Amino acid sequence: MQNINTLADFDFIGKKVLVRVDLNVPVLHGKIVDTARIERIIPTIEYLVEQKAKVILISHFGRPKGKHDPSLSLAPIVDALNDFLPKKNPVKFSVDCQGISASTAVDQLKDGQIILLENLRFYPGEKANDIDFTKELASLGDIYINDTFSCSHRSHASITGLPNMLPSGIGLLFQEELENIEASLTSPDKPFAAIVGGSKVSTKLTLLENLVEKTDLLVIGGGMANTFLKAQGVSVGKSLCENDLVDTAKVIMAKALKHKCKIILPRDAIVAEKLENPEHCEVVDIHEVPEDKMILDLGPLTVSSIIEELQNCKTIVWNGPLGAFEFRPFNVATESVARAVSGLTRKNVLISIAGGGDVVAALKHSGLRESFTYLSTAGGAFLEWLEGKVSPGIKSLQDNYTDKEKLKAS
Ligand code: ADP
Ligand code: MG
């Protein structure tokens, strides 16, 4: 990893290490419904414990609007963390992430012990990247480790502020995410394909513009394909369509042509009057979308032509579902293509990387999560990376890079 310090660069023994993790886990009726985020930070915690550091976990949780909100306390997460850690060294909890109670709790830690501090967003200074708030946090530790690539697109105190105040680096999870994404995008094995879906072109403009320069094949599905279809003169009925972006879609298609990127758009579609009325859905040729209906998924012809094209590819990145997958049967295209990609990945024909909240949810739901080479839980940060931008969190770590020898000496 260039210009970013990693765990191996530090001597942790006896040091207080502030570890920014992402404990913003999905909770329903007070129960954690998915512990994936917790499981993935365990290796970094275990490494630091083994190195006899004092481990201080910091995270946000939900959107408490900058003040104490008991319903958004991190306290219940302690038990979930302990489920994945050895019983003999239970995680402690501090009811505040600032002030005397936090500093006292931290001072009482013995080498190798772990504490979780209360929700950073109980203070407005976290999101505002306030310097005094950051100083208070920094005063609790000797070293800062960021283990949340998924939050690195946020310019918050615990992400971009702390590296300016403490020797800083990334944890094992962050490193793994960066290496996987970097490897696939910096020098991908070719042919390199991208699948982009989701609802709107407007949220993914930079992404599309960047991808047509880099990829050999770009599959456009989901609601955003409608704007491209319109740009080709296809009538899309009542489908979601951003009329003000039709010209932009034309520009992107022209750019693709220039860069020899082949764009695949729907040839047929599943249409219905509304999402909630799937029994009345039908397959139509893309030139025969009824005036009163909406395109809600790709049709079977399009799906098989996508799968055929992907057989020849060596690298695939995927963001955004191909249809309104939350509503059956509009999940079919996304699932069929996902099954094909996972099959090719398992046969070692290609490397597959998927990222983005909804597409990852779709893959999980269809049980295909494990068979992708890599699934990035980092929604916004993954997108920024695909867009060719450096996240503010990564930039701050790079700006504060310290030579390994100097770090060990300090
Ligand atoms: P991701 O989170 O993977 O980046 P997005 O948030 O961009 O994906 O888009 C996901 C949303 O797009 C889903 O809610 C899905 O229902 C919607 N969507 C996909 N295809 C269509 C379509 N044809 N019409 C309307 N909405 C669609
Ligand atoms: Mg989404």
Coordinates of C-alpha atoms and ligand atoms in Angstrom, one line a residue:
M1 CA 0.0 0.0 0.0
Q2 CA 1.6 3.2 -1.1
N3 CA 1.8 6.2 1.2
I4 CA -0.6 4.8 3.8
N5 CA 0.7 3.3 7.0
T6 CA -0.5 -0.2 7.9
L7 CA -0.6 -2.1 11.2
A8 CA 2.8 -3.7 10.5
D9 CA 4.4 -0.2 10.6
F10 CA 3.7 0.4 14.2
D11 CA 4.9 -0.8 17.6
F12 CA 1.7 -1.1 19.6
I13 CA 2.9 -2.4 22.9
G14 CA 1.3 -0.4 25.7
K15 CA 0.0 2.2 23.3
K16 CA -3.6 3.6 23.4
V17 CA -4.9 3.0 19.9
L18 CA -8.1 4.7 18.7
V19 CA -9.6 2.4 16.2
R20 CA -12.3 3.9 14.0
V21 CA -14.7 1.1 13.1
D22 CA -18.1 0.9 11.4
L23 CA -20.5 -0.4 14.0
N24 CA -23.5 1.1 12.2
V25 CA -25.1 -2.3 12.0
P26 CA -28.7 -2.9 10.9
V27 CA -31.0 -3.2 13.9
L28 CA -34.7 -4.1 13.8
H29 CA -36.9 -4.0 17.0
G30 CA -33.7 -3.7 19.1
K31 CA -32.1 -6.8 17.5
I32 CA -29.0 -6.8 15.3
V33 CA -30.1 -8.4 12.1
D34 CA -26.8 -8.7 10.4
T35 CA -23.4 -9.0 12.2
A36 CA -21.3 -8.9 9.1
R37 CA -19.8 -5.5 9.9
I38 CA -18.9 -6.7 13.4
E39 CA -17.3 -9.9 12.2
R40 CA -15.1 -8.1 9.7
I41 CA -13.4 -5.8 12.3
I42 CA -12.4 -8.7 14.6
P43 CA -9.1 -9.5 12.9
T44 CA -7.8 -5.9 13.5
I45 CA -9.0 -6.0 17.1
E46 CA -7.3 -9.4 17.7
Y47 CA -4.1 -8.2 16.1
L48 CA -4.0 -5.2 18.4
V49 CA -4.8 -7.3 21.5
E50 CA -2.0 -9.7 20.6
Q51 CA 0.4 -6.7 20.2
K52 CA -0.6 -5.6 23.8
A53 CA -2.2 -2.4 22.7
K54 CA -5.0 -0.7 24.6
V55 CA -7.8 -0.9 22.1
I56 CA -10.3 2.0 22.0
L57 CA -13.1 1.4 19.5
I58 CA -14.9 4.5 18.1
S59 CA -17.9 4.5 15.8
H60 CA -21.0 6.3 14.8
F61 CA -24.4 4.7 14.9
G62 CA -27.5 6.0 13.1
R63 CA -28.3 9.7 12.8
P64 CA -28.7 11.1 16.3
K65 CA -28.6 14.8 15.2
G66 CA -25.6 15.7 17.4
K67 CA -27.1 15.1 20.7
H68 CA -27.6 12.2 23.2
D69 CA -30.2 9.8 22.0
P70 CA -30.6 6.6 24.1
S71 CA -32.2 4.7 21.3
L72 CA -29.0 5.2 19.3
S73 CA -26.6 4.1 22.0
L74 CA -23.7 1.8 21.1
A75 CA -24.0 0.0 24.4
P76 CA -26.1 -3.0 23.0
I77 CA -23.3 -3.6 20.5
V78 CA -20.9 -4.7 23.2
D79 CA -22.5 -8.1 23.6
A80 CA -22.5 -8.6 19.9
L81 CA -18.7 -7.8 19.8
N82 CA -18.1 -10.2 22.7
D83 CA -19.8 -13.0 20.7
F84 CA -16.8 -12.9 18.4
L85 CA -14.0 -12.4 20.9
P86 CA -12.5 -14.6 23.6
K87 CA -14.6 -14.7 26.7
K88 CA -11.7 -13.9 29.0
N89 CA -11.2 -10.4 27.7
P90 CA -14.7 -8.8 27.5
V91 CA -15.1 -5.4 25.8
K92 CA -15.7 -2.5 28.2
F93 CA -18.0 0.4 27.5
S94 CA -17.7 4.1 28.1
V95 CA -21.0 6.1 28.3
D96 CA -19.3 9.1 26.7
C97 CA -16.7 9.4 23.9
Q98 CA -15.4 12.7 25.4
G99 CA -14.6 14.3 28.7
I100 CA -13.6 13.0 32.0
S101 CA -15.6 9.8 31.9
A102 CA -14.0 8.7 28.6
S103 CA -10.5 9.6 29.7
T104 CA -10.9 7.9 33.1
A105 CA -12.2 4.7 31.4
V106 CA -9.4 4.7 28.9
D107 CA -6.7 5.3 31.6
Q108 CA -8.0 2.3 33.5
L109 CA -7.3 0.0 30.5
K110 CA -4.6 -2.6 30.8
D111 CA -2.5 -3.7 27.9
G112 CA -4.5 -5.9 25.6
Q113 CA -7.9 -4.7 26.9
I114 CA -10.6 -3.3 24.7
I115 CA -13.2 -0.5 25.2
L116 CA -16.0 0.8 23.1
L117 CA -16.8 4.5 23.4
E118 CA -20.3 5.8 23.0
N119 CA -21.7 7.0 19.6
L120 CA -19.5 9.7 18.2
R121 CA -22.5 11.4 16.6
F122 CA -23.9 12.3 20.0
Y123 CA -21.7 15.4 19.4
P124 CA -22.2 17.7 16.5
G125 CA -18.4 18.1 16.2
E126 CA -18.1 14.7 14.7
K127 CA -20.0 15.4 11.5
A128 CA -18.8 19.1 11.5
N129 CA -15.2 17.9 11.7
D130 CA -14.8 20.4 14.5
I131 CA -11.2 20.9 15.6
D132 CA -11.9 21.0 19.3
F133 CA -13.9 17.8 19.2
T134 CA -11.1 16.2 17.2
K135 CA -8.6 17.4 19.8
E136 CA -10.6 15.9 22.6
L137 CA -10.8 12.5 20.8
A138 CA -7.1 12.6 19.9
S139 CA -6.2 13.3 23.6
L140 CA -7.5 9.8 24.4
G141 CA -5.0 7.9 22.2
D142 CA -1.4 7.6 21.0
I143 CA -2.1 6.2 17.6
Y144 CA -5.1 6.3 15.3
I145 CA -6.2 3.4 13.1
N146 CA -9.0 3.6 10.5
D147 CA -10.6 0.3 9.8
T148 CA -13.6 1.5 7.9
F149 CA -13.1 2.0 4.2
S150 CA -16.9 2.2 4.1
C151 CA -16.9 5.6 5.9
S152 CA -13.8 7.0 4.2
H153 CA -15.9 9.2 1.9
R154 CA -17.0 11.2 4.9
S155 CA -15.1 14.3 6.0
H156 CA -15.8 13.8 9.7
A157 CA -13.7 14.3 12.7
S158 CA -13.0 10.6 13.3
I159 CA -12.2 10.0 9.6
T160 CA -10.3 13.0 8.3
G161 CA -9.6 15.0 11.4
L162 CA -7.7 12.5 13.6
P163 CA -4.9 11.6 11.1
N164 CA -3.8 15.3 11.4
M165 CA -3.3 14.9 15.1
L166 CA -2.0 11.3 15.7
P167 CA 0.3 8.9 13.9
S168 CA -2.2 7.1 11.8
G169 CA -2.8 4.1 9.6
I170 CA -5.3 1.6 8.3
G171 CA -6.5 -1.7 9.8
L172 CA -6.7 -5.1 8.2
L173 CA -10.2 -4.7 6.8
F174 CA -9.5 -1.4 5.3
Q175 CA -6.3 -2.7 3.8
E176 CA -8.1 -5.8 2.3
E177 CA -10.8 -3.6 0.7
L178 CA -8.3 -1.2 -0.7
E179 CA -6.1 -3.9 -2.1
N180 CA -9.0 -5.8 -3.7
I181 CA -10.5 -2.8 -5.3
E182 CA -7.2 -1.3 -6.4
A183 CA -6.0 -4.5 -8.0
S184 CA -9.2 -4.9 -10.0
L185 CA -9.3 -1.3 -11.2
T186 CA -5.7 -0.1 -11.5
S187 CA -4.7 -3.0 -13.8
P188 CA -7.7 -5.1 -14.5
D189 CA -7.4 -8.3 -16.5
K190 CA -9.1 -7.6 -19.8
P191 CA -11.7 -7.7 -21.2
F192 CA -13.0 -5.6 -18.3
A193 CA -16.7 -5.2 -17.9
A194 CA -18.9 -3.0 -15.7
I195 CA -22.5 -3.6 -14.9
V196 CA -24.3 -0.5 -13.7
G197 CA -27.9 -0.4 -12.6
G198 CA -30.0 1.3 -10.0
S199 CA -32.6 3.9 -10.3
K200 CA -31.0 7.1 -11.6
V201 CA -28.4 8.3 -14.0
S202 CA -28.0 11.5 -11.9
T203 CA -26.5 9.7 -9.0
K204 CA -24.0 7.8 -11.1
L205 CA -22.9 10.3 -13.8
T206 CA -19.2 10.5 -12.8
L207 CA -19.1 6.8 -12.4
L208 CA -20.4 6.2 -15.9
E209 CA -18.1 8.8 -17.4
N210 CA -15.1 7.2 -15.7
L211 CA -16.1 3.6 -16.6
V212 CA -16.5 4.2 -20.3
E213 CA -12.9 5.2 -20.4
K214 CA -11.7 2.2 -18.6
T215 CA -13.9 -0.7 -19.5
D216 CA -14.4 -2.8 -22.7
L217 CA -18.0 -3.5 -21.9
L218 CA -20.6 -1.5 -20.0
V219 CA -23.9 -3.1 -19.2
I220 CA -26.5 -0.5 -18.3
G221 CA -29.6 -1.7 -16.6
G222 CA -32.1 -0.7 -14.0
G223 CA -34.1 2.6 -14.1
M224 CA -31.1 4.5 -15.4
A225 CA -31.2 2.5 -18.7
N226 CA -34.4 4.2 -19.5
T227 CA -32.8 7.6 -19.9
F228 CA -30.3 6.0 -22.3
L229 CA -33.1 4.3 -24.3
K230 CA -34.9 7.7 -24.6
A231 CA -31.6 9.1 -25.9
Q232 CA -31.8 6.5 -28.7
G233 CA -35.4 7.5 -29.5
V234 CA -37.0 4.6 -27.7
S235 CA -40.3 5.4 -26.1
V236 CA -40.3 4.2 -22.4
G237 CA -43.9 4.8 -21.5
K238 CA -44.4 5.6 -17.8
S239 CA -41.0 4.3 -16.8
L240 CA -38.7 6.2 -14.5
C241 CA -36.8 8.5 -16.9
E242 CA -34.7 11.6 -16.3
N243 CA -35.6 13.7 -19.3
D244 CA -33.2 16.5 -18.4
L245 CA -30.3 14.0 -18.7
V246 CA -31.1 12.6 -22.1
D247 CA -28.4 14.8 -23.7
T248 CA -25.9 13.8 -21.0
A249 CA -26.7 10.1 -21.9
K250 CA -25.9 10.9 -25.5
V251 CA -22.5 12.4 -24.5
I252 CA -21.7 9.3 -22.5
M253 CA -22.5 7.1 -25.4
A254 CA -20.4 9.2 -27.7
K255 CA -17.5 9.0 -25.2
A256 CA -17.9 5.2 -25.0
L257 CA -17.7 4.9 -28.8
K258 CA -14.5 7.0 -28.8
H259 CA -12.9 4.8 -26.1
K260 CA -14.1 1.6 -27.7
C261 CA -16.3 0.7 -24.8
K262 CA -19.3 -1.4 -26.0
I263 CA -22.5 -0.4 -24.2
I264 CA -25.3 -2.9 -23.8
L265 CA -28.8 -1.5 -23.3
P266 CA -32.0 -3.5 -22.8
R267 CA -33.4 -5.2 -26.0
D268 CA -36.5 -6.3 -24.1
A269 CA -38.1 -5.6 -20.8
I270 CA -40.5 -6.7 -18.1
V271 CA -43.2 -4.0 -17.9
A272 CA -46.1 -3.5 -15.5
E273 CA -48.6 -0.8 -14.6
K274 CA -47.2 -0.6 -11.1
L275 CA -44.7 -2.2 -8.8
E276 CA -47.4 -3.7 -6.6
N277 CA -49.2 -5.4 -9.4
P278 CA -46.8 -8.1 -10.7
E279 CA -49.5 -10.5 -11.9
H280 CA -50.1 -8.1 -14.8
C281 CA -46.5 -7.9 -15.9
E282 CA -45.4 -8.9 -19.4
V283 CA -42.3 -9.2 -21.5
V284 CA -42.1 -6.8 -24.4
D285 CA -39.6 -5.9 -27.1
I286 CA -37.9 -2.6 -26.1
H287 CA -39.6 -0.9 -29.1
E288 CA -43.0 -1.9 -27.9
V289 CA -43.3 -0.5 -24.3
P290 CA -46.9 0.4 -23.8
E291 CA -47.6 4.1 -23.1
D292 CA -49.3 3.3 -19.7
K293 CA -46.6 0.9 -18.4
M294 CA -43.3 1.0 -16.7
I295 CA -40.1 -0.9 -17.4
L296 CA -39.3 -2.7 -14.1
D297 CA -36.7 -5.3 -15.2
L298 CA -34.7 -6.5 -18.1
G299 CA -36.3 -9.0 -20.4
P300 CA -35.0 -12.6 -21.0
L301 CA -33.3 -11.8 -24.3
T302 CA -31.3 -9.0 -22.8
V303 CA -30.3 -11.2 -19.8
S304 CA -29.0 -14.0 -22.0
S305 CA -27.1 -11.6 -24.3
I306 CA -25.5 -10.0 -21.2
I307 CA -24.5 -13.5 -19.9
E308 CA -23.1 -14.4 -23.2
E309 CA -20.9 -11.3 -23.4
L310 CA -19.7 -11.8 -19.8
Q311 CA -18.3 -15.3 -20.7
N312 CA -15.4 -13.6 -22.5
C313 CA -14.6 -11.2 -19.7
K314 CA -11.8 -11.4 -17.1
T315 CA -12.8 -8.7 -14.7
I316 CA -16.3 -7.5 -13.7
V317 CA -17.3 -4.7 -11.5
W318 CA -20.9 -4.3 -10.6
N319 CA -22.9 -1.5 -8.9
G320 CA -26.7 -1.2 -8.8
P321 CA -29.4 -3.7 -9.4
L322 CA -30.7 -4.4 -13.0
G323 CA -34.4 -4.1 -12.0
A324 CA -36.7 -3.1 -9.1
F325 CA -35.4 -6.2 -7.4
E326 CA -37.1 -5.6 -4.0
F327 CA -40.4 -6.6 -5.7
R328 CA -40.9 -10.0 -7.2
P329 CA -40.7 -10.9 -10.0
F330 CA -38.5 -7.9 -10.9
N331 CA -35.5 -9.5 -9.2
V332 CA -35.1 -12.1 -12.0
A333 CA -32.6 -10.2 -14.2
T334 CA -30.4 -9.2 -11.3
E335 CA -30.4 -12.7 -9.9
S336 CA -29.9 -14.5 -13.3
V337 CA -26.9 -12.3 -14.1
A338 CA -25.6 -12.6 -10.5
R339 CA -25.8 -16.4 -10.8
A340 CA -23.9 -16.4 -14.1
V341 CA -21.2 -14.1 -12.7
S342 CA -20.8 -16.2 -9.5
G343 CA -20.6 -19.4 -11.7
L344 CA -17.8 -17.8 -13.8
T345 CA -16.0 -16.6 -10.7
R346 CA -16.1 -20.1 -9.1
K347 CA -14.7 -21.6 -12.3
N348 CA -11.9 -19.0 -12.0
V349 CA -12.8 -17.6 -15.4
L350 CA -13.0 -14.0 -14.0
I351 CA -12.7 -11.8 -11.0
S352 CA -15.9 -10.2 -9.8
I353 CA -16.3 -7.2 -7.5
A354 CA -19.7 -5.9 -6.5
G355 CA -20.4 -2.9 -4.3
G356 CA -23.3 -0.6 -3.3
G357 CA -26.0 -1.1 -0.7
D358 CA -28.7 -2.4 -2.9
V359 CA -26.8 -4.7 -5.1
V360 CA -25.1 -6.3 -2.1
A361 CA -28.5 -6.7 -0.5
A362 CA -29.7 -8.4 -3.7
L363 CA -26.7 -10.8 -3.8
K364 CA -27.1 -11.6 -0.2
H365 CA -30.8 -12.3 -0.6
S366 CA -30.1 -14.7 -3.4
G367 CA -27.4 -16.5 -1.5
L368 CA -24.7 -15.6 -4.0
R369 CA -22.6 -13.4 -1.7
E370 CA -19.9 -15.9 -1.0
S371 CA -19.2 -16.8 -4.7
F372 CA -18.2 -13.3 -5.7
T373 CA -14.4 -12.6 -5.5
Y374 CA -15.1 -9.6 -3.5
L375 CA -18.1 -7.8 -2.1
S376 CA -17.6 -4.3 -0.9
T377 CA -19.9 -3.1 1.8
A378 CA -18.5 0.3 1.3
G379 CA -21.3 1.9 -0.7
G380 CA -20.3 5.5 -1.2
A381 CA -16.6 4.8 -0.8
F382 CA -16.7 2.0 -3.4
L383 CA -18.5 4.3 -5.8
E384 CA -16.0 7.1 -5.3
W385 CA -13.2 4.6 -6.0
L386 CA -14.9 3.5 -9.2
E387 CA -15.4 7.1 -10.1
G388 CA -11.6 7.5 -9.9
K389 CA -11.7 9.9 -6.9
V390 CA -9.6 9.6 -3.7
S391 CA -11.9 9.6 -0.6
P392 CA -11.2 12.3 1.9
G393 CA -10.5 9.7 4.5
I394 CA -7.8 8.1 2.4
K395 CA -6.4 11.5 1.4
S396 CA -6.0 12.5 5.0
L397 CA -4.1 9.3 5.8
Q398 CA -1.9 9.7 2.7
D399 CA -1.2 13.4 3.7
N400 CA 0.0 12.2 7.1
Y401 CA 2.0 9.2 6.0
T402 CA 5.1 8.7 8.1
D403 CA 8.1 6.7 7.2
K404 CA 8.1 3.3 8.9
E405 CA 11.5 3.8 10.6
K406 CA 10.4 7.1 12.1
L407 CA 7.1 5.6 13.4
K408 CA 8.9 2.8 15.1
A409 CA 11.3 5.2 16.7
S410 CA 8.6 7.5 18.0
Ligands
ADP1 P1 -27.0 0.6 -5.3 O1 -27.4 0.8 -3.8 O2 -26.6 -0.8 -5.5 O3 -25.9 1.6 -5.7 P2 -29.1 2.3 -6.3 O4 -29.3 2.8 -5.0 O5 -28.5 3.2 -7.3 O6 -28.2 0.9 -6.2 O7 -30.5 1.8 -6.9 C1 -31.3 0.8 -6.3 C2 -32.7 1.1 -6.6 O8 -33.0 1.1 -8.0 C3 -33.6 0.0 -6.1 O9 -34.5 0.5 -5.1 C4 -34.4 -0.5 -7.3 O10 -35.8 -0.8 -7.0 C5 -34.3 0.7 -8.2 N1 -34.5 0.3 -9.6 C6 -33.8 -0.6 -10.4 N2 -34.4 -0.7 -11.6 C7 -35.5 0.1 -11.6 C8 -36.5 0.3 -12.6 N3 -36.4 -0.2 -13.8 N4 -37.4 1.2 -12.3 C9 -37.5 1.8 -11.1 N5 -36.6 1.6 -10.1 C10 -35.6 0.7 -10.4
MG2 MG -28.8 2.3 -3.0

